[in-house]
Tab-separated table of C-alpha atoms in Angstrom:
chain	number	residue	atom	x	y	z
A	2	MET	CA	0.000	0.000	0.000
A	3	LYS	CA	1.310	3.410	-0.957
A	4	ASP	CA	2.500	5.564	1.909
A	5	ILE	CA	0.095	8.402	2.734
A	6	LYS	CA	2.992	10.891	2.658
A	7	GLU	CA	3.678	9.991	-0.968
A	8	ILE	CA	0.019	10.334	-1.928
A	9	LEU	CA	-0.131	13.773	-0.314
A	10	GLN	CA	2.530	14.935	-2.762
A	11	GLU	CA	0.409	13.786	-5.703
A	12	ARG	CA	-3.127	14.906	-4.936
A	13	ILE	CA	-5.484	16.471	-2.443
A	14	LEU	CA	-6.866	13.808	-0.113
A	15	VAL	CA	-10.532	13.791	0.858
A	16	LEU	CA	-11.618	13.230	4.455
A	17	ASP	CA	-15.138	12.051	5.280
A	18	GLY	CA	-18.047	14.145	6.583
A	19	ALA	CA	-19.983	14.107	9.830
A	20	MET	CA	-20.719	10.837	11.606
A	21	GLY	CA	-23.303	12.413	13.951
A	22	THR	CA	-25.254	13.998	11.106
A	23	MET	CA	-25.525	10.620	9.387
A	24	LEU	CA	-26.505	8.775	12.561
A	25	GLN	CA	-29.368	11.242	13.111
A	26	ARG	CA	-30.914	9.886	9.902
A	27	TYR	CA	-31.412	6.522	11.611
A	28	LYS	CA	-33.546	8.091	14.372
A	29	PHE	CA	-32.193	5.608	16.892
A	30	THR	CA	-34.208	5.348	20.116
A	31	GLU	CA	-32.968	4.754	23.647
A	32	ALA	CA	-33.643	1.024	23.092
A	33	ASP	CA	-31.529	1.072	19.899
A	34	PHE	CA	-28.613	2.674	21.734
A	35	ARG	CA	-28.875	0.098	24.525
A	36	GLY	CA	-29.258	-2.978	22.375
A	37	GLU	CA	-29.608	-6.292	24.175
A	38	ARG	CA	-26.285	-5.986	25.970
A	39	PHE	CA	-26.999	-2.699	27.772
A	40	LYS	CA	-30.772	-2.969	28.174
A	41	ASP	CA	-30.513	-2.701	31.984
A	42	TRP	CA	-27.814	0.002	32.103
A	43	LYS	CA	-28.372	2.381	35.013
A	44	SER	CA	-28.128	5.676	33.104
A	45	PRO	CA	-29.704	6.956	29.843
A	46	LEU	CA	-27.564	6.085	26.805
A	47	GLN	CA	-29.284	7.885	23.934
A	48	GLY	CA	-26.819	10.334	22.408
A	49	ASN	CA	-23.755	8.198	23.182
A	50	ASN	CA	-22.845	7.807	19.511
A	51	ASP	CA	-19.593	5.970	20.244
A	52	LEU	CA	-21.604	3.185	21.887
A	53	LEU	CA	-23.313	2.456	18.554
A	54	SER	CA	-20.090	0.770	17.425
A	55	LEU	CA	-21.069	-1.992	19.871
A	56	THR	CA	-24.879	-1.932	19.640
A	57	GLN	CA	-25.444	-0.913	15.986
A	58	PRO	CA	-22.176	-1.857	14.221
A	59	GLY	CA	-23.956	-2.354	10.882
A	60	ALA	CA	-25.053	1.292	10.842
A	61	ILE	CA	-21.519	2.499	11.597
A	62	ALA	CA	-20.086	0.341	8.780
A	63	ASP	CA	-22.760	1.705	6.426
A	64	VAL	CA	-21.862	5.310	7.204
A	65	HIS	CA	-18.179	4.580	6.457
A	66	ARG	CA	-19.210	2.834	3.250
A	67	LYS	CA	-21.291	5.805	2.104
A	68	TYR	CA	-18.371	8.174	2.646
A	69	PHE	CA	-15.935	5.966	0.746
A	70	GLU	CA	-18.471	5.675	-2.073
A	71	ALA	CA	-18.740	9.470	-2.062
A	72	GLY	CA	-15.010	9.718	-2.775
A	73	ALA	CA	-13.379	9.914	0.663
A	74	ASP	CA	-9.794	8.652	0.959
A	75	ILE	CA	-9.879	8.752	4.762
A	76	VAL	CA	-12.713	7.951	7.177
A	77	GLU	CA	-12.662	8.784	10.861
A	78	THR	CA	-13.461	6.205	13.511
A	79	ASN	CA	-16.635	6.645	15.548
A	80	THR	CA	-14.640	7.566	18.659
A	81	PHE	CA	-14.944	11.328	19.107
A	82	SER	CA	-15.878	10.865	22.786
A	83	GLY	CA	-13.861	7.690	23.301
A	84	THR	CA	-12.046	8.573	26.520
A	85	THR	CA	-12.763	7.660	30.129
A	86	ILE	CA	-13.240	11.410	30.735
A	87	ALA	CA	-16.087	11.788	28.231
A	88	MET	CA	-17.562	8.323	28.903
A	89	ALA	CA	-17.913	9.113	32.613
A	90	ASP	CA	-21.168	10.877	31.655
A	91	TYR	CA	-22.609	7.424	30.886
A	92	HIS	CA	-20.691	5.465	33.574
A	93	MET	CA	-18.966	3.606	30.731
A	94	GLU	CA	-15.305	4.243	31.540
A	95	ALA	CA	-14.621	0.495	31.650
A	96	LEU	CA	-15.756	0.110	28.030
A	97	VAL	CA	-13.326	2.625	26.529
A	98	TYR	CA	-10.806	0.130	25.167
A	99	GLU	CA	-13.526	-1.984	23.545
A	100	LEU	CA	-15.327	1.050	22.067
A	101	ASN	CA	-12.169	2.328	20.397
A	102	PHE	CA	-10.959	-1.085	19.284
A	103	GLU	CA	-14.302	-2.028	17.707
A	104	SER	CA	-14.746	1.365	16.066
A	105	ALA	CA	-11.309	1.132	14.457
A	106	ARG	CA	-11.903	-2.490	13.441
A	107	ILE	CA	-15.204	-1.645	11.699
A	108	ALA	CA	-13.682	1.300	9.821
A	109	LYS	CA	-10.640	-0.760	8.811
A	110	MET	CA	-12.802	-3.615	7.551
A	111	VAL	CA	-14.721	-1.207	5.270
A	112	ALA	CA	-11.520	0.556	4.165
A	113	GLU	CA	-9.987	-2.777	3.142
A	114	GLU	CA	-13.143	-3.629	1.169
A	115	PHE	CA	-12.720	-0.471	-0.921
A	116	THR	CA	-8.941	-0.730	-1.276
A	117	ALA	CA	-9.373	-4.272	-2.586
A	118	LYS	CA	-11.828	-3.003	-5.222
A	119	GLU	CA	-9.729	0.023	-6.231
A	120	SER	CA	-6.090	-0.729	-5.530
A	121	HIS	CA	-5.044	2.524	-7.259
A	122	LYS	CA	-6.888	4.439	-4.514
A	123	PRO	CA	-5.959	3.058	-1.077
A	124	ARG	CA	-8.370	3.971	1.711
A	125	PHE	CA	-7.214	4.999	5.169
A	126	VAL	CA	-8.659	5.022	8.688
A	127	ALA	CA	-8.031	7.981	10.982
A	128	GLY	CA	-8.531	7.269	14.675
A	129	SER	CA	-10.656	10.193	15.859
A	130	ILE	CA	-9.436	11.666	19.153
A	131	GLY	CA	-11.787	14.382	20.398
A	132	PRO	CA	-10.983	17.127	22.905
A	133	THR	CA	-12.954	15.601	25.859
A	134	ASN	CA	-15.560	17.662	27.692
A	135	LYS	CA	-13.051	19.177	30.131
A	136	THR	CA	-10.410	21.852	29.659
A	137	ALA	CA	-6.964	21.910	31.232
A	138	SER	CA	-6.253	25.608	30.558
A	139	MET	CA	-9.302	27.295	31.993
A	140	SER	CA	-11.549	27.151	35.011
A	141	PRO	CA	-15.150	26.057	34.505
A	142	ASP	CA	-15.993	28.149	37.578
A	143	VAL	CA	-16.138	31.882	36.930
A	144	ASN	CA	-15.777	32.545	40.676
A	145	ASP	CA	-12.606	30.459	40.986
A	146	PRO	CA	-10.317	31.235	38.018
A	147	GLY	CA	-7.495	29.090	39.410
A	148	PHE	CA	-9.584	25.913	39.552
A	149	ARG	CA	-9.036	23.172	36.950
A	150	ALA	CA	-11.513	20.327	36.357
A	151	ILE	CA	-8.759	18.100	34.936
A	152	SER	CA	-4.983	17.809	35.005
A	153	PHE	CA	-2.530	17.269	32.163
A	154	ASP	CA	-1.635	13.880	33.596
A	155	GLU	CA	-5.240	12.704	33.808
A	156	LEU	CA	-5.709	13.685	30.170
A	157	ARG	CA	-2.487	11.969	29.117
A	158	ILE	CA	-3.504	8.689	30.777
A	159	ALA	CA	-6.983	8.777	29.223
A	160	TYR	CA	-5.662	9.584	25.762
A	161	LYS	CA	-3.032	6.879	25.980
A	162	GLN	CA	-5.695	4.229	26.570
A	163	GLN	CA	-7.670	5.520	23.580
A	164	VAL	CA	-4.601	5.604	21.316
A	165	GLU	CA	-3.563	2.036	22.159
A	166	ALA	CA	-7.051	0.709	21.392
A	167	LEU	CA	-7.334	2.646	18.112
A	168	LEU	CA	-3.990	1.297	16.917
A	169	ASP	CA	-4.840	-2.254	18.023
A	170	GLY	CA	-8.113	-1.998	16.078
A	171	GLY	CA	-6.320	-1.019	12.872
A	172	ALA	CA	-6.211	2.809	12.643
A	173	ASP	CA	-3.633	3.979	10.059
A	174	ILE	CA	-3.531	7.598	11.234
A	175	LEU	CA	-4.312	9.343	14.523
A	176	LEU	CA	-6.394	12.523	14.257
A	177	VAL	CA	-6.355	14.834	17.282
A	178	GLU	CA	-9.284	17.064	16.338
A	179	THR	CA	-11.597	19.901	17.293
A	180	ILE	CA	-8.927	21.257	19.624
A	181	PHE	CA	-10.317	24.136	21.649
A	182	ASP	CA	-7.614	23.918	24.329
A	183	THR	CA	-4.059	23.336	23.154
A	184	LEU	CA	-3.044	21.954	26.542
A	185	ASN	CA	-5.531	19.095	26.059
A	186	ALA	CA	-4.038	18.502	22.607
A	187	LYS	CA	-0.520	18.482	24.018
A	188	ALA	CA	-1.600	15.758	26.460
A	189	ALA	CA	-2.933	13.709	23.525
A	190	LEU	CA	0.237	14.255	21.487
A	191	PHE	CA	2.405	13.372	24.497
A	192	ALA	CA	0.417	10.136	24.938
A	193	ILE	CA	0.829	9.284	21.240
A	194	GLU	CA	4.590	9.824	21.434
A	195	GLU	CA	4.709	7.554	24.500
A	196	VAL	CA	2.875	4.780	22.663
A	197	LYS	CA	5.057	5.186	19.561
A	198	GLU	CA	8.180	4.870	21.695
A	199	GLU	CA	6.916	1.887	23.693
A	200	ARG	CA	5.834	0.015	20.558
A	201	ASN	CA	8.728	1.219	18.430
A	202	ILE	CA	6.344	2.308	15.670
A	203	ASP	CA	5.748	5.392	13.608
A	204	VAL	CA	2.184	6.539	12.967
A	205	PRO	CA	1.078	9.606	10.998
A	206	ILE	CA	-0.570	12.241	13.201
A	207	MET	CA	-3.110	14.804	12.029
A	208	VAL	CA	-3.782	17.782	14.298
A	209	SER	CA	-6.888	19.916	13.807
A	210	GLY	CA	-7.824	22.890	15.965
A	211	THR	CA	-11.049	24.826	16.084
A	212	ILE	CA	-11.440	28.590	15.835
A	213	THR	CA	-14.449	29.241	18.021
A	214	ASP	CA	-15.681	32.654	16.891
A	215	ALA	CA	-15.024	35.788	14.840
A	216	SER	CA	-12.042	36.702	17.044
A	217	GLY	CA	-10.034	34.144	15.076
A	218	ARG	CA	-8.836	32.404	18.237
A	219	THR	CA	-9.235	29.009	19.838
A	220	LEU	CA	-11.224	28.842	23.080
A	221	SER	CA	-7.994	28.903	25.073
A	222	GLY	CA	-7.071	32.169	23.354
A	223	GLN	CA	-4.590	31.249	20.627
A	224	THR	CA	-4.433	32.666	17.123
A	225	ALA	CA	-3.826	30.283	14.214
A	226	GLU	CA	-0.112	31.065	14.256
A	227	ALA	CA	0.235	30.606	18.025
A	228	PHE	CA	-1.606	27.284	17.779
A	229	LEU	CA	0.751	26.148	15.009
A	230	ILE	CA	3.860	27.138	16.966
A	231	SER	CA	2.708	25.419	20.142
A	232	ILE	CA	2.285	22.010	18.497
A	233	SER	CA	5.217	22.198	16.058
A	234	HIS	CA	7.697	20.381	18.301
A	235	ILE	CA	5.916	17.088	17.515
A	236	PRO	CA	6.528	15.282	14.194
A	237	ILE	CA	3.084	15.491	12.576
A	238	LEU	CA	1.646	14.741	9.155
A	239	SER	CA	-0.792	17.631	8.944
A	240	VAL	CA	-2.140	20.637	10.800
A	241	GLY	CA	-5.485	22.262	10.165
A	242	PHE	CA	-8.846	23.457	11.408
A	243	ASN	CA	-12.306	21.920	11.658
A	244	CYS	CA	-15.751	22.601	13.104
A	245	ALA	CA	-17.127	25.860	14.598
A	246	LEU	CA	-16.960	27.824	11.337
A	247	GLY	CA	-18.204	27.362	7.797
A	248	ALA	CA	-15.794	26.970	4.891
A	249	ASP	CA	-15.559	30.641	3.912
A	250	GLN	CA	-14.744	31.880	7.445
A	251	LEU	CA	-11.778	29.489	7.644
A	252	VAL	CA	-9.887	30.990	4.692
A	253	PRO	CA	-7.743	33.587	6.570
A	254	HIS	CA	-6.750	31.014	9.202
A	255	LEU	CA	-5.783	28.435	6.579
A	256	GLU	CA	-3.720	31.126	4.837
A	257	VAL	CA	-1.722	31.575	8.046
A	258	LEU	CA	-1.100	27.824	8.416
A	259	SER	CA	-0.248	27.399	4.740
A	260	GLY	CA	2.173	30.291	4.767
A	261	LYS	CA	3.987	29.325	7.947
A	262	SER	CA	3.936	25.519	8.073
A	263	ASP	CA	6.004	22.794	6.460
A	264	TYR	CA	3.289	20.250	7.305
A	265	ALA	CA	0.374	19.300	5.113
A	266	VAL	CA	-2.642	21.534	5.776
A	267	SER	CA	-6.119	20.098	6.404
A	268	ALA	CA	-9.588	21.617	6.654
A	269	HIS	CA	-12.918	20.041	7.480
A	270	PRO	CA	-15.379	22.874	8.111
A	271	ASN	CA	-19.053	22.727	9.022
A	272	ALA	CA	-21.766	23.040	6.386
A	273	GLY	CA	-22.044	26.745	7.191
A	274	LEU	CA	-23.147	28.119	10.535
A	275	PRO	CA	-26.086	26.564	12.403
A	276	ASN	CA	-29.523	28.118	11.950
A	277	ALA	CA	-31.924	28.979	14.797
A	278	PHE	CA	-32.743	25.261	15.199
A	279	GLY	CA	-29.086	24.215	15.359
A	280	GLU	CA	-29.260	22.706	11.871
A	281	TYR	CA	-26.886	23.262	8.965
A	282	ASP	CA	-28.387	24.533	5.729
A	283	GLU	CA	-25.445	24.801	3.372
A	284	THR	CA	-25.917	22.637	0.304
A	285	PRO	CA	-23.133	20.475	-1.159
A	286	GLU	CA	-22.886	22.908	-4.096
A	287	GLN	CA	-22.576	25.962	-1.838
A	288	MET	CA	-19.923	24.302	0.305
A	289	ALA	CA	-17.889	23.113	-2.688
A	290	GLU	CA	-18.030	26.633	-4.146
A	291	GLN	CA	-16.466	28.006	-0.945
A	292	ILE	CA	-13.849	25.263	-0.755
A	293	LYS	CA	-12.897	26.189	-4.315
A	294	GLU	CA	-11.120	29.199	-2.798
A	295	TYR	CA	-8.898	26.843	-0.733
A	296	VAL	CA	-7.756	24.909	-3.769
A	297	GLU	CA	-7.450	27.861	-6.131
A	298	LYS	CA	-5.158	29.532	-3.599
A	299	GLY	CA	-3.245	26.270	-3.013
A	300	LEU	CA	-3.930	26.266	0.732
A	301	VAL	CA	-4.806	22.625	1.460
A	302	ASN	CA	-3.647	19.017	1.154
A	303	ILE	CA	-6.554	17.327	2.944
A	304	VAL	CA	-10.167	18.507	2.895
A	305	GLY	CA	-13.463	17.133	4.184
A	306	GLY	CA	-16.492	18.099	6.262
A	307	CYS	CA	-17.546	18.454	9.891
A	308	CYS	CA	-20.986	19.179	11.417
A	309	GLY	CA	-23.896	19.054	8.995
A	310	THR	CA	-21.947	17.457	6.151
A	311	THR	CA	-23.141	14.306	4.391
A	312	PRO	CA	-21.897	11.974	1.628
A	313	GLU	CA	-23.479	14.425	-0.844
A	314	HIS	CA	-21.208	17.189	0.460
A	315	ILE	CA	-18.178	14.897	0.240
A	316	THR	CA	-19.047	13.925	-3.352
A	317	ALA	CA	-19.159	17.604	-4.334
A	318	ILE	CA	-15.836	18.273	-2.589
A	319	ALA	CA	-14.162	15.169	-4.087
A	320	LYS	CA	-15.246	16.141	-7.616
A	321	LEU	CA	-13.921	19.656	-7.112
A	322	VAL	CA	-10.477	18.781	-5.731
A	323	GLU	CA	-9.767	16.245	-8.489
A	324	LYS	CA	-9.099	19.196	-10.784
A	325	TYR	CA	-6.523	20.886	-8.541
A	326	ASP	CA	-2.990	20.199	-7.423
A	327	PRO	CA	-2.306	19.879	-3.691
A	328	ARG	CA	-0.513	22.631	-1.806
A	329	SER	CA	3.174	22.027	-2.389
A	330	LEU	CA	5.014	20.535	0.563
A	331	MET	CA	8.479	21.738	1.451
A	332	VAL	CA	8.994	18.785	3.737
A	333	ALA	CA	7.353	15.411	3.142
A	334	GLY	CA	5.522	14.938	6.439
């Protein structure tokens, strides 16, 4: 199988769209989330999308399949909340290894199906590592600014468990994404480096932050350039932004990354900004038209979709980027 670093030199790679948006189409009930295995679980489970890898694995495989059919080169595992920290909400900390392992296994199985059919276009699995629901840089209590709900070490331990399971399940890449607090991301990257050293392996790492509002900063206060600098000591495959903003609002931030980074640059924006009902209205055509600016300016190497995006959005993006060369890389990964 061709190395992903080589492929990045040749063409723009397409990442999948939103898992949550697709799962909403199934209208799963509490009973569907529980399945037979968790029917007597003590807390409500509806909304725990990661759990569906155990209780509705066929649906998860189908979503991956739809994204590969749409033209994606890389799908993300269904593990955005796959840490003991996030799973504590459901009292499911003990299931974290299994959730990540199974999610990676399902995605890898589907990826291999498609690679076997189209050997000229190998498909990859990115282990999705979300930010958790706690922040190491800021206090959740406005009256106690020095308080922290989580420590760096607690994050590192939780991320390490997730990383080991994702790799054991077959993830080709690790994607630390939707980073609103760079200290959380540093804990994830530290954990990945630990695992790489212990296993004597190399694994490509994608890092994707999120600019939370019109200030052009992450939640923990960093500009795009500051974010880039603070993670640049780690050998990574790509750096980029996802979520929070629509495609057009990301352009100035991608310009900063593209101009100042030797890494590949990635972007997977939302389908516009949410409407009054929290839904995303941007059509595949509208989104592709905005992403056209990325590729015309030569800003990106990897592009896909976040909240509100569907296989239809990914098809439109994949058709668009076929016609453009990737951003040139000074250093190959």
